[in-house]
Amino acid sequence: MRVNADFSKRVAVHFNDTEWVKSPSAGVERKMLDRIGEEVARATTIVRFAPGSVFAAHTHDGGEEYLVLDGVFQDETGDFPVGSYVRNPPTSSHTPSASEGATILVKLHQFDPNDRTQVRRSINGAGSVNLFRDEYEDVRVQDWSAGESMPLNSSNGLEVFVLSGSFTEKGEEFQEWDWLRLPPGTQSSAIAGEVGARVWIKSGHLSGMV
């Protein structure tokens, strides 16, 4: 399966314009943002867990990072409420579940193979948050004020996911849970909407994909 798999192109996915797709696990549905592969895939996905659903135990051969958007996501290590950011490095494993339901943004099989850094952070509260940075990538949350113009300098690729509020890029509006991916070498800018925007940004990680 290939979804938005040409990383030399700008891609925009609007949450309200896409349908939920059932996964092999009962009660687990997905909105695929990009994907290369079948059930084991390099993928960026919004995943919704119905109350009481459980996903099969699995090992993260290529790593996993996720941000909890709604509800409480769970595994053997504990509960992760809204605003939890987690990086599970290659070789880690777990059995995900959500007793009361949850929605997450998750990226799979995109880590450096030698990365063994585990991160558990909360993005809750005001202000920007630096979540992770190494020589391959930079992950952070930013608050943009109403009408603020922000550079989107994508020298090695950039993704922006809207947590709340809105912004406009190249005349296209992005609202809550919308996603924008810019290819390496792109120089652009975003203008925050009338109530500002809170965004999750990942950059520097796509140079090897084009």
GROMACS .gro file of C-alpha atoms in nm:
model
  210
    1MET     CA    1   0.000   0.000   0.000
    2ARG     CA    2   0.123   0.348  -0.086
    3VAL     CA    3  -0.051   0.660   0.047
    4ASN     CA    4   0.103   1.003  -0.020
    5ALA     CA    5   0.429   0.816  -0.080
    6ASP     CA    6   0.595   1.071  -0.311
    7PHE     CA    7   0.799   1.271  -0.060
    8SER     CA    8   0.911   1.519  -0.325
    9LYS     CA    9   0.560   1.670  -0.326
   10ARG     CA   10   0.366   1.893  -0.087
   11VAL     CA   11   0.080   1.701   0.076
   12ALA     CA   12  -0.219   1.828   0.273
   13VAL     CA   13  -0.474   1.605   0.449
   14HIS     CA   14  -0.782   1.761   0.607
   15PHE     CA   15  -0.931   1.560   0.891
   16ASN     CA   16  -1.295   1.633   0.810
   17ASP     CA   17  -1.249   1.541   0.442
   18THR     CA   18  -1.119   1.187   0.502
   19GLU     CA   19  -1.298   0.870   0.611
   20TRP     CA   20  -1.210   0.631   0.891
   21VAL     CA   21  -1.078   0.295   0.768
   22LYS     CA   22  -1.115  -0.020   0.979
   23SER     CA   23  -0.795  -0.191   1.095
   24PRO     CA   24  -0.755  -0.567   1.149
   25SER     CA   25  -0.819  -0.509   1.522
   26ALA     CA   26  -1.185  -0.474   1.624
   27GLY     CA   27  -1.274  -0.123   1.735
   28VAL     CA   28  -0.959   0.036   1.591
   29GLU     CA   29  -0.996   0.272   1.294
   30ARG     CA   30  -0.745   0.483   1.102
   31LYS     CA   31  -0.704   0.788   0.885
   32MET     CA   32  -0.386   0.734   0.684
   33LEU     CA   33  -0.177   1.045   0.623
   34ASP     CA   34   0.113   0.870   0.452
   35ARG     CA   35   0.207   0.505   0.423
   36ILE     CA   36   0.450   0.271   0.252
   37GLY     CA   37   0.369  -0.094   0.325
   38GLU     CA   38   0.084  -0.310   0.449
   39GLU     CA   39   0.027  -0.382   0.821
   40VAL     CA   40   0.400  -0.346   0.886
   41ALA     CA   41   0.462  -0.007   0.728
   42ARG     CA   42   0.640   0.324   0.736
   43ALA     CA   43   0.334   0.525   0.826
   44THR     CA   44   0.187   0.844   0.965
   45THR     CA   45  -0.168   0.786   1.088
   46ILE     CA   46  -0.449   0.918   1.305
   47VAL     CA   47  -0.578   0.615   1.497
   48ARG     CA   48  -0.906   0.596   1.689
   49PHE     CA   49  -0.958   0.332   1.957
   50ALA     CA   50  -1.317   0.258   2.059
   51PRO     CA   51  -1.375   0.208   2.434
   52GLY     CA   52  -1.247  -0.133   2.538
   53SER     CA   53  -1.047  -0.195   2.220
   54VAL     CA   54  -0.706  -0.362   2.222
   55PHE     CA   55  -0.444  -0.373   1.948
   56ALA     CA   56  -0.231  -0.683   1.910
   57ALA     CA   57   0.106  -0.696   2.088
   58HIS     CA   58   0.387  -0.586   1.857
   59THR     CA   59   0.753  -0.489   1.845
   60HIS     CA   60   0.864  -0.154   1.705
   61ASP     CA   61   1.135  -0.265   1.463
   62GLY     CA   62   1.159   0.089   1.326
   63GLY     CA   63   1.040   0.279   1.631
   64GLU     CA   64   0.712   0.448   1.718
   65GLU     CA   65   0.618   0.798   1.828
   66TYR     CA   66   0.270   0.913   1.918
   67LEU     CA   67   0.077   1.207   2.056
   68VAL     CA   68  -0.251   1.149   2.239
   69LEU     CA   69  -0.520   1.374   2.089
   70ASP     CA   70  -0.826   1.254   2.278
   71GLY     CA   71  -0.912   1.014   2.560
   72VAL     CA   72  -0.657   0.798   2.742
   73PHE     CA   73  -0.420   0.566   2.555
   74GLN     CA   74  -0.283   0.270   2.752
   75ASP     CA   75  -0.029  -0.010   2.751
   76GLU     CA   76   0.149  -0.227   3.006
   77THR     CA   77   0.352   0.070   3.129
   78GLY     CA   78   0.062   0.294   3.223
   79ASP     CA   79  -0.202   0.543   3.112
   80PHE     CA   80  -0.131   0.827   2.871
   81PRO     CA   81  -0.394   1.104   2.874
   82VAL     CA   82  -0.451   1.382   2.621
   83GLY     CA   83  -0.130   1.574   2.557
   84SER     CA   84   0.105   1.280   2.618
   85TYR     CA   85   0.395   1.252   2.373
   86VAL     CA   86   0.576   0.917   2.367
   87ARG     CA   87   0.871   0.785   2.170
   88ASN     CA   88   0.921   0.408   2.178
   89PRO     CA   89   1.255   0.332   2.008
   90PRO     CA   90   1.343   0.038   1.783
   91THR     CA   91   1.331  -0.303   1.960
   92SER     CA   92   1.067  -0.183   2.210
   93SER     CA   93   0.727  -0.355   2.228
   94HIS     CA   94   0.384  -0.316   2.386
   95THR     CA   95   0.014  -0.407   2.371
   96PRO     CA   96  -0.189  -0.086   2.317
   97SER     CA   97  -0.542  -0.044   2.447
   98ALA     CA   98  -0.797   0.218   2.548
   99SER     CA   99  -1.052   0.117   2.810
  100GLU     CA  100  -1.243   0.444   2.768
  101GLY     CA  101  -1.142   0.520   2.408
  102ALA     CA  102  -0.860   0.731   2.263
  103THR     CA  103  -0.737   0.900   1.946
  104ILE     CA  104  -0.367   0.936   1.868
  105LEU     CA  105  -0.138   1.071   1.598
  106VAL     CA  106   0.124   0.800   1.543
  107LYS     CA  107   0.435   0.763   1.327
  108LEU     CA  108   0.587   0.418   1.269
  109HIS     CA  109   0.917   0.287   1.128
  110GLN     CA  110   1.078   0.631   1.097
  111PHE     CA  111   1.355   0.621   1.361
  112ASP     CA  112   1.727   0.595   1.315
  113PRO     CA  113   1.795   0.219   1.365
  114ASN     CA  114   2.044   0.293   1.643
  115ASP     CA  115   1.812   0.523   1.839
  116ARG     CA  116   1.738   0.384   2.185
  117THR     CA  117   1.605   0.702   2.347
  118GLN     CA  118   1.265   0.670   2.509
  119VAL     CA  119   1.066   0.989   2.569
  120ARG     CA  120   0.753   1.049   2.773
  121ARG     CA  121   0.645   1.411   2.789
  122SER     CA  122   0.330   1.617   2.832
  123ILE     CA  123   0.257   1.907   2.602
  124ASN     CA  124  -0.019   2.039   2.828
  125GLY     CA  125   0.011   2.399   2.942
  126ALA     CA  126   0.089   2.722   2.762
  127GLY     CA  127   0.397   2.789   2.556
  128SER     CA  128   0.615   2.604   2.312
  129VAL     CA  129   0.759   2.264   2.406
  130ASN     CA  130   1.076   2.105   2.270
  131LEU     CA  131   0.999   1.733   2.265
  132PHE     CA  132   1.300   1.569   2.098
  133ARG     CA  133   1.604   1.663   1.895
  134ASP     CA  134   1.902   1.476   1.753
  135GLU     CA  135   2.112   1.497   1.437
  136TYR     CA  136   1.827   1.351   1.229
  137GLU     CA  137   1.514   1.530   1.345
  138ASP     CA  138   1.354   1.798   1.559
  139VAL     CA  139   1.011   1.756   1.722
  140ARG     CA  140   0.831   2.036   1.904
  141VAL     CA  141   0.499   2.202   1.982
  142GLN     CA  142   0.455   2.572   1.909
  143ASP     CA  143   0.192   2.830   1.996
  144TRP     CA  144   0.133   3.088   1.723
  145SER     CA  145  -0.044   3.414   1.806
  146ALA     CA  146  -0.344   3.532   1.603
  147GLY     CA  147  -0.229   3.667   1.266
  148GLU     CA  148   0.135   3.576   1.330
  149SER     CA  149   0.342   3.486   1.023
  150MET     CA  150   0.572   3.190   1.084
  151PRO     CA  151   0.847   3.071   0.846
  152LEU     CA  152   0.825   2.709   0.734
  153ASN     CA  153   1.178   2.646   0.615
  154SER     CA  154   1.183   2.286   0.506
  155SER     CA  155   1.549   2.228   0.417
  156ASN     CA  156   1.520   1.856   0.507
  157GLY     CA  157   1.143   1.812   0.516
  158LEU     CA  158   0.873   1.937   0.753
  159GLU     CA  159   0.538   1.822   0.891
  160VAL     CA  160   0.283   2.041   1.069
  161PHE     CA  161  -0.020   1.900   1.253
  162VAL     CA  162  -0.284   2.135   1.397
  163LEU     CA  163  -0.370   2.065   1.760
  164SER     CA  164  -0.604   2.362   1.796
  165GLY     CA  165  -0.682   2.686   1.616
  166SER     CA  166  -0.592   2.726   1.251
  167PHE     CA  167  -0.339   2.860   1.003
  168THR     CA  168  -0.315   2.932   0.632
  169GLU     CA  169  -0.033   2.819   0.401
  170LYS     CA  170  -0.032   2.906   0.030
  171GLY     CA  171  -0.395   3.017   0.061
  172GLU     CA  172  -0.507   2.681   0.207
  173GLU     CA  173  -0.658   2.679   0.555
  174PHE     CA  174  -0.561   2.412   0.809
  175GLN     CA  175  -0.785   2.353   1.108
  176GLU     CA  176  -0.786   2.114   1.406
  177TRP     CA  177  -0.624   1.777   1.326
  178ASP     CA  178  -0.531   1.879   0.970
  179TRP     CA  179  -0.182   1.783   0.848
  180LEU     CA  180   0.067   1.942   0.610
  181ARG     CA  181   0.388   1.784   0.478
  182LEU     CA  182   0.644   1.992   0.290
  183PRO     CA  183   0.925   1.828   0.090
  184PRO     CA  184   1.294   1.903   0.144
  185GLY     CA  185   1.403   2.235  -0.004
  186THR     CA  186   1.067   2.410   0.045
  187GLN     CA  187   1.058   2.769   0.165
  188SER     CA  188   0.711   2.868   0.281
  189SER     CA  189   0.527   3.043   0.562
  190ALA     CA  190   0.213   3.003   0.769
  191ILE     CA  191  -0.024   3.271   0.897
  192ALA     CA  192  -0.207   3.184   1.217
  193GLY     CA  193  -0.585   3.225   1.223
  194GLU     CA  194  -0.795   3.464   1.426
  195VAL     CA  195  -0.759   3.263   1.748
  196GLY     CA  196  -0.398   3.164   1.679
  197ALA     CA  197  -0.278   2.806   1.641
  198ARG     CA  198  -0.114   2.534   1.847
  199VAL     CA  199   0.081   2.300   1.623
  200TRP     CA  200   0.299   1.989   1.641
  201ILE     CA  201   0.601   2.024   1.411
  202LYS     CA  202   0.854   1.764   1.300
  203SER     CA  203   1.143   1.868   1.078
  204GLY     CA  204   1.476   1.752   0.936
  205HIS     CA  205   1.369   1.391   0.883
  206LEU     CA  206   1.274   1.357   0.517
  207SER     CA  207   1.598   1.417   0.328
  208GLY     CA  208   1.646   1.045   0.270
  209MET     CA  209   1.296   1.000   0.126
  210VAL     CA  210   1.346   1.192  -0.202
   0.00000   0.00000   0.00000
